[in-house]
Amino acid sequence: MKVEELTGLPEGVVDHFHEQGIEELYPPQAEAVEAGVTEGDSVVASVPTASGKTFVAELAMLSSIARGGKALYIVPLRALASEKKAEFEEFEQYGVSVGVSTGNYDSDGDWLAQKDIIVATSEKVDSLVRNGAQWVDDLSCVVADEVHLVDDSHRGPTLEVTLAKLRKLNENLQTVALSATVGNAEVMAEWLDATLVDSDWRPIDLRAGVLYGQALHFDDGSKTQISRGNEKATAALVEDTLSDDGSSLVFVNSRKNAEAAARRLADVTRDYLTDEERTKLRDIAAEIRDASDTQTSDDLADAVAKGAAFHHAGLASEHRALVEDAFRDRLVKVISATPTLAAGVNTPSRRVIVRDWRRYDGDVGGMQPLDVLEVHQMFGRAGRPGLDPYGEAVLIANNHDEMDELFDRYVWADPEAVQSKLAAEPALRTHILATVASGFADSEDELLSFLERTLYATQTTESGRLAAVADNVLEYLERNEFLEREADGGLRATGLGHRVSQLYIDPMSAAEIIDGLRAAEDRPTAMGLFHLVARTPDMYELYLRSGDREEYTELAYERETEFLGSMPSEFEDHAFEDWLSALKTARLLEDWASELDEDDITERYGVGPGDIRGKVETAEWLLNAAERLAGELDLEFGAAIREAKKRVEYGVEDELLDLAGVRNVGRKRARRLFAAGIESRADLREADKSVVLGALRGRRKTTETILENVGRKDPDLDGVSADAEAEATATSSSNDGQQSLGDFQ
């Protein structure tokens, strides 16, 4: 199908596609158009990565907008939301407005009502529905990207229930679901009342194979020799790709292995850099160091300067963005990554190397093979349309039998069927309460009728299981005063239940917080509040490492009077261990809020900078919920909770809260300003500029920005020199303060 044959799009869009070099639609795209995707019909597109799924979504959304509608694009990850927003903004020149929303789960997002395309995570869409966003009723098209993730036990139920709610709110809603190739795409199409476009077509060839020894065996029967010398298999494959001016993605099974592989592979890539590339990479490495003062940041910067990088969930978001951009710009030649990079972020490469096809599974206590779908998602990153003549995906075998196993298990195998994970109590607790609180069901019959709209109901052969699990959840919610069940089967959310649903926390987290606050006799301490939110299901606790139990048991007895709720006995082994894990997490938050250096925290707790920020953001969110719940229950702890929330948000002692709240100041600059005698916003507005400049280490642009942000009428620094004494005092005080904090080892 020629692009000029497309109809029903906003004026100028077809010409725009021409300008981008799109003359003809890919076969799956043409099939989607024939299935009615530009006419408001629902479609499930189950096609390989890089086969033009986003273009199908654009056609659906733009044609819907041309008919006077509004479109929603649901993504699984925040990083992907920003990426998609940037892509869709190219249509703003044709009168299409784009908005993105991923945070603040207790807001209604009214400002989004003015946008034609809204990009959001499934969790954010769910929260918007709970909080009564009126514009949701105006949706005419919803796109669910990576819809096969309904199979994920953590994220899947939210995506599944959210799609069911949107389709109930809008009976004529066009649903476009984009998926990797899965084993049961027809079931998803049945669930969504959609036409299935199921294709294995790719714009460039993808060869998959296994390296054994020096021979790379491909699925088409061909074979390539890889010169290895003394190199290990992965390094030899990367160097072979570099010799043909290609890039590589290496998938490994742990963060530690990702970092170690990047260090080794940097010794390969550094010899393939031009002088211009080295200069640009040095600049990127400097940005990486500025993003975080940690050893992880330094290690990443060292690798990037040589043309290699690692990528995992422990990195700060700024780190990940810098690495991804440098890789897309072909400056970084290889990334070693954990499988998270395969989940949708746009980082294609010439060759994908799946070095580790097993990873540790805590549920079974050992190494387990990866799913076929997950490995095929990695494979799909191979080959960049317009840049590479082909793509290659390679597994590595240690012997001939393993080579045969890898061909059978992954290369020639079909991906698994997607299975709903909804019928589990943790998933249903939050969604049943929200379904009742937001008016989707006023009785048990209506609740079960709504649940019949889910993928689980489409798939299940166990009649009655969903009703039985739902009944257990209703009993729990009633016992905790979140809803009331009437004799005739009616359901009504209480005022407290409405608040819990709007706050977007697990009802079990709410129950834990409420019980803890009710147990408090005096004003709770920051540690008591940190520990309270750390032991909720919404906070992923830190694991106890070897030797931690004794250390944290001692700390537990030292700080017992601060805990909100009774500490379990040491003889209640599982409960006590959970209590100590929460204490370790709370101690990390306390160290952060006591201004302990980020690098010391990463070393003490064995985490990355991204983990610290993840814990901090989660704690801030849960403390906000605790403050709101305390208000709902007329408990007099709002000020204490608010202070703890601000301390964890800014990472400072309470004396710095006023200063740290000024945009661009942050925890370290606040401490330097304080040491120079500038103790508040008012002081900062009136202080001698030379003292401010000295406290901020002579950084003129930063100082001017901060003075402007605090409301200084004359932020200009022309003719101002840094006060040497202020600079020396601030630096000395900052270093001394951080070294003296957190002596718990």
JSON list of C-alpha atoms in Angstrom, two decimals, residues 82 196 237 313 330 428 608 622 629 650 675:
[
{"chain": "A", "resi": 82, "resn": "SER", "atom": "CA", "xyz": [9.13, 10.52, 27.41]},
{"chain": "A", "resi": 196, "resn": "LEU", "atom": "CA", "xyz": [-5.69, -9.74, 14.78]},
{"chain": "A", "resi": 237, "resn": "LEU", "atom": "CA", "xyz": [31.82, -11.22, 18.87]},
{"chain": "A", "resi": 313, "resn": "ALA", "atom": "CA", "xyz": [17.87, -0.64, 36.98]},
{"chain": "A", "resi": 330, "resn": "ARG", "atom": "CA", "xyz": [26.78, 5.47, 17.53]},
{"chain": "A", "resi": 428, "resn": "LEU", "atom": "CA", "xyz": [-7.17, -7.91, 43.28]},
{"chain": "A", "resi": 608, "resn": "GLY", "atom": "CA", "xyz": [23.08, 1.63, 42.91]},
{"chain": "A", "resi": 622, "resn": "LEU", "atom": "CA", "xyz": [3.95, 6.60, 50.94]},
{"chain": "A", "resi": 629, "resn": "LEU", "atom": "CA", "xyz": [-4.64, 9.10, 56.00]},
{"chain": "A", "resi": 650, "resn": "TYR", "atom": "CA", "xyz": [15.45, 16.69, 49.83]},
{"chain": "A", "resi": 675, "resn": "ALA", "atom": "CA", "xyz": [28.03, 26.55, 56.47]}
]
